[in-house]
């Protein structure tokens, strides 16, 4: 059974060189449930009506809904339960949103939750993150997307971050479903029910683990290798906890600014943390003009995962 989601989510693009943290909860609006059953993906998408407090919490954590109605996805993917909010290019897991809702931004404890929104690593040595890439069958990447995904992973490894490195495996969704060691999966969202209208959508880290889902809009099958590579690099940044480099203004999207509280953002040492910086693949929009990480991206990622911050 397949039902296509008709409601559009406007394109706004993706996240940058600062880290997010947290705050409150939501109520389901009565509405039509949209079911998707295909291969190993089963999900129901419903409209969700957020209160002013809930919208403020999302904005404080640099996730900016266009209005009070967003979408909630509940289902399973690769044998794992998936539950969260679909907002622009972000997938905010319900577990993470609950942490944001229950945090107190004026306490030291809430400052600790900033750390929980990053990827944890061992005191000694590196943590190896294993990415599954759907390369066969339903929701598989095509040849160009697959080359782009592998190139993106290689580019992250070439940064030689002190505490994080990547490995990957290829396979069908059913094959990857059997691998419980996966930390992340990259897939082509054939019907765009997870990704929606943006080019890609990724999940923030939860409880010290990288965001598990990184989906590509089906139209990116027609994008060039350069475009898909930078897109996946950008979305992988989200899964490590990076926010848009112009999060305070979103001027790369001709946005009129936000009421984001800058005190809720943890700046990475020795990087530009103005919230209005455009020379980054983590700018909110227009990052296809770049062919690789920019200088601030490199410094930011290395410093964020050097074991000292």
C-alpha positions as a printed Julia matrix, in Angstrom:
309×3 Matrix{Float64}:
  0.0    0.0     0.0
  1.34   3.39   -0.94
 -0.08   6.85   -0.4
  1.83   9.86   -1.59
  2.14  12.82    0.71
  0.73  15.89   -0.99
  1.55  18.61    1.49
  4.7   20.49    0.47
  7.46  21.53    2.83
  9.24  24.61    1.49
 12.92  24.28    0.59
 15.12  25.97    3.1
 18.29  23.84    3.01
 20.64  22.67    5.73
 22.94  23.09    9.16
 27.01  24.76   10.48
 29.88  25.54   12.78
 28.18  25.72   16.17
 26.45  23.14   18.34
 22.86  23.07   19.48
 21.13  22.21   22.7
 17.72  22.15   24.2
 14.01  22.46   25.84
  9.19  21.24   25.82
  6.22  18.82   23.96
  3.47  18.46   21.37
 -0.13  17.54   20.73
 -1.37  15.59   17.76
 -3.87  17.37   15.58
 -6.74  15.22   14.41
 -6.13  14.63   10.7
 -5.59  12.18    7.92
 -2.93   9.57    8.48
 -0.74   8.78    5.49
  0.55   5.24    5.34
  3.54   3.97    3.41
  4.37   0.29    3.19
  7.03  -0.65    0.72
  9.95  -2.99    1.12
 11.39  -2.51    4.6
  9.9    0.94    5.17
  6.59   1.36    7.0
  5.46   4.72    8.27
  2.48   6.85    9.15
  2.69  10.61    8.73
  0.22  12.89   10.52
 -0.11  16.63   10.95
  0.97  17.9    14.34
 -0.18  21.22   15.81
  2.53  22.82   17.97
  1.92  25.25   20.79
  3.77  28.58   20.96
  5.99  27.13   23.66
  6.88  24.14   21.53
  7.67  26.35   18.55
  9.9   28.49   20.76
 11.72  25.38   21.97
 12.4   24.29   18.4
 13.65  27.76   17.49
 15.88  27.82   20.55
 17.44  24.66   19.2
 17.83  26.17   15.73
 15.02  24.22   14.09
 12.68  26.8    12.56
  9.2   25.6    11.56
  7.44  27.82    9.03
  4.16  27.64   10.92
  2.51  25.87   13.83
  1.65  22.75   11.85
  4.45  20.27   11.2
  4.47  16.57   10.44
  5.16  13.62   12.67
  6.49  10.36   11.28
  6.01   7.09   13.15
  7.13   3.76   11.8
 10.05   1.43   11.22
 13.01   1.52    8.9
 15.65  -1.2     8.62
 14.02  -2.92   11.57
 14.33   0.13   13.83
 11.54   2.21   15.32
 11.48   5.72   13.88
  9.47   8.47   15.56
  9.95  12.2    15.19
  9.16  15.52   13.53
  9.79  16.39    9.87
 10.76  20.07    9.69
 12.51  21.46    6.63
 15.67  19.37    6.14
 15.69  18.21    9.74
 14.32  15.06   11.33
 14.04  15.65   15.06
 13.65  12.34   16.88
 10.88  12.37   19.5
 13.37  11.25   22.13
 15.58  14.26   21.42
 12.63  16.65   21.31
 11.49  15.36   24.71
 14.96  16.1    26.09
 14.75  19.63   24.7
 11.3   20.11   26.21
 12.41  18.95   29.65
 15.66  20.91   29.8
 16.16  24.13   31.73
 18.36  26.53   29.79
 19.42  28.39   32.94
 20.99  25.45   34.72
 24.33  23.71   34.46
 22.47  20.45   33.85
 20.97  21.83   30.66
 24.41  22.89   29.53
 25.42  19.26   29.87
 22.71  18.33   27.36
 24.69  20.21   24.75
 27.22  17.43   25.07
 24.49  14.8    24.66
 23.61  16.34   21.32
 27.04  15.6    20.0
 28.54  12.24   19.18
 30.33  10.68   22.13
 33.82   9.24   21.79
 36.29   7.29   23.97
 38.88   8.96   26.16
 41.58   7.07   24.28
 41.57   6.46   20.57
 38.86   7.07   18.0
 35.27   6.0    17.71
 34.51   4.35   14.36
 31.07   5.17   13.01
 29.64   2.62   10.58
 27.41   3.88    7.79
 25.13   1.61    5.8
 24.52   2.74    2.22
 21.46   1.32    0.49
 22.95   0.26   -2.85
 20.46  -2.34   -4.11
 16.72  -2.65   -4.42
 14.12  -0.39   -2.86
 15.38   3.06   -1.81
 18.83   2.39   -3.23
 21.17   5.15   -4.38
 21.93   5.25   -8.09
 25.52   5.07   -9.36
 26.16   8.82   -9.06
 24.63   9.07   -5.57
 26.6    6.03   -4.47
 29.9    7.5    -5.68
 28.97  10.74   -3.91
 28.22   9.0    -0.62
 31.53   7.13   -0.66
 33.39  10.31   -1.6
 31.69  12.23    1.23
 32.73   9.61    3.77
 36.28   9.72    2.4
 36.33  13.5     2.78
 35.29  13.26    6.43
 38.01  10.69    7.06
 40.57  12.89    5.32
 39.95  15.56    7.97
 41.69  13.18   10.38
 39.5   14.16   13.33
 41.16  13.0    16.51
 38.1   11.2    17.9
 35.84  10.25   14.98
 36.36   8.18   11.85
 34.02   6.42    9.43
 33.63   3.08    7.73
 30.78   1.92    5.52
 29.11  -1.12    4.05
 26.89  -1.49    0.99
 23.77  -3.59    0.73
 20.04  -3.77    0.19
 17.68  -2.47    2.84
 16.94  -6.02    3.95
 20.65  -6.83    4.24
 21.41  -3.68    6.19
 18.45  -4.36    8.45
 20.32  -7.35    9.83
 23.35  -5.24   10.83
 22.71  -3.83   14.29
 26.2   -2.31   14.36
 25.2    0.43   11.92
 25.34   3.97   13.31
 23.77   5.61   10.28
 22.1    4.81    6.98
 22.11   6.78    3.71
 19.19   6.06    1.4
 17.31   7.48   -1.56
 13.8    8.38   -0.39
 11.95   7.04   -3.43
  8.59   8.58   -2.53
 10.01  11.54   -0.56
  7.81  10.79    2.44
 10.72  11.17    4.85
 12.67  13.89    3.04
  9.71  15.91    1.78
 10.63  18.87   -0.45
 14.23  19.66    0.61
 17.11  18.04   -1.27
 18.02  16.01    1.8
 17.03  15.49    5.4
 19.12  14.24    8.31
 18.67  13.43   11.96
 20.47  15.15   14.83
 22.54  13.08   17.28
 20.64  11.42   20.12
 22.21  10.23   23.38
 25.75  10.42   22.07
 25.0    8.61   18.81
 24.97  10.24   15.37
 21.65  10.79   13.66
 20.69   7.44   12.16
 18.74   8.64    9.11
 20.19  10.52    6.14
 17.73  10.61    3.27
 18.11  12.07   -0.22
 15.23  13.5    -2.22
 14.45  11.27   -5.2
 15.14  14.18   -7.58
 18.8   14.17   -6.54
 19.18  11.03   -8.67
 19.48  13.58  -11.5
 22.02  15.79   -9.7
 25.71  15.78  -10.54
 28.28  13.98   -8.44
 29.57  17.35   -7.19
 26.1   18.41   -6.03
 25.3   15.11   -4.34
 28.68  14.97   -2.62
 28.38  18.43   -1.07
 24.76  17.69   -0.14
 25.73  14.5     1.69
 28.67  16.26    3.38
 26.24  18.92    4.58
 23.74  16.36    5.89
 26.47  14.33    7.59
 27.35  17.54    9.41
 23.81  17.56   10.8
 24.19  14.01   12.06
 27.29  15.14   13.99
 25.37  18.04   15.56
 26.42  20.93   13.34
 24.0   23.82   12.81
 23.69  26.26    9.94
 26.55  28.73    9.81
 24.01  31.54    9.29
 21.55  30.23   11.9
 20.8   33.69   13.3
 19.85  35.28    9.98
 19.38  32.53    7.4
 20.41  35.21    4.93
 21.6   32.59    2.46
 17.89  31.74    2.06
 16.76  35.42    1.95
 15.26  34.81    5.36
 14.34  37.76    7.61
 16.1   36.48   10.69
 14.97  34.46   13.7
 14.47  34.94   17.41
 16.95  32.16   18.23
 18.54  32.62   21.61
 22.32  32.64   20.95
 22.94  31.58   24.55
 21.64  28.15   23.61
 24.38  27.61   21.02
 27.76  26.23   21.93
 30.38  27.85   19.69
 33.31  25.74   18.53
 36.66  27.23   19.65
 38.68  29.07   17.03
 35.85  29.29   14.51
 33.58  32.08   13.31
 30.51  31.87   15.52
 28.63  34.94   14.34
 25.53  33.02   13.31
 25.72  35.02   10.08
 28.6   33.3     8.28
 28.17  32.23    4.64
 31.55  30.8     3.6
 30.66  27.27    4.65
 29.04  24.18    3.18
 26.9   24.34    6.31
 25.19  27.59    5.26
 21.43  27.17    5.19
 21.03  27.56    1.42
 23.23  27.88   -1.64
 26.04  25.53   -0.58
 26.12  23.9    -4.03
 28.42  26.74   -5.08
 31.21  25.0    -3.13
 33.0   21.84   -4.16
 34.23  20.72   -0.74
 34.64  21.76    2.9
 35.59  25.4     3.42
 38.33  26.48    5.83
 35.93  27.11    8.71
 34.28  23.73    8.17
 37.62  21.95    8.48
 38.72  23.84   11.58
 35.3   23.46   13.17
 35.02  19.71   12.68
 38.57  19.06   13.82
 38.13  21.22   16.93
 34.71  19.82   17.75
 36.05  16.27   17.78
 39.58  16.74   19.06
 38.8   15.43   22.54
 39.34  18.81   24.22
 35.96  20.44   23.63
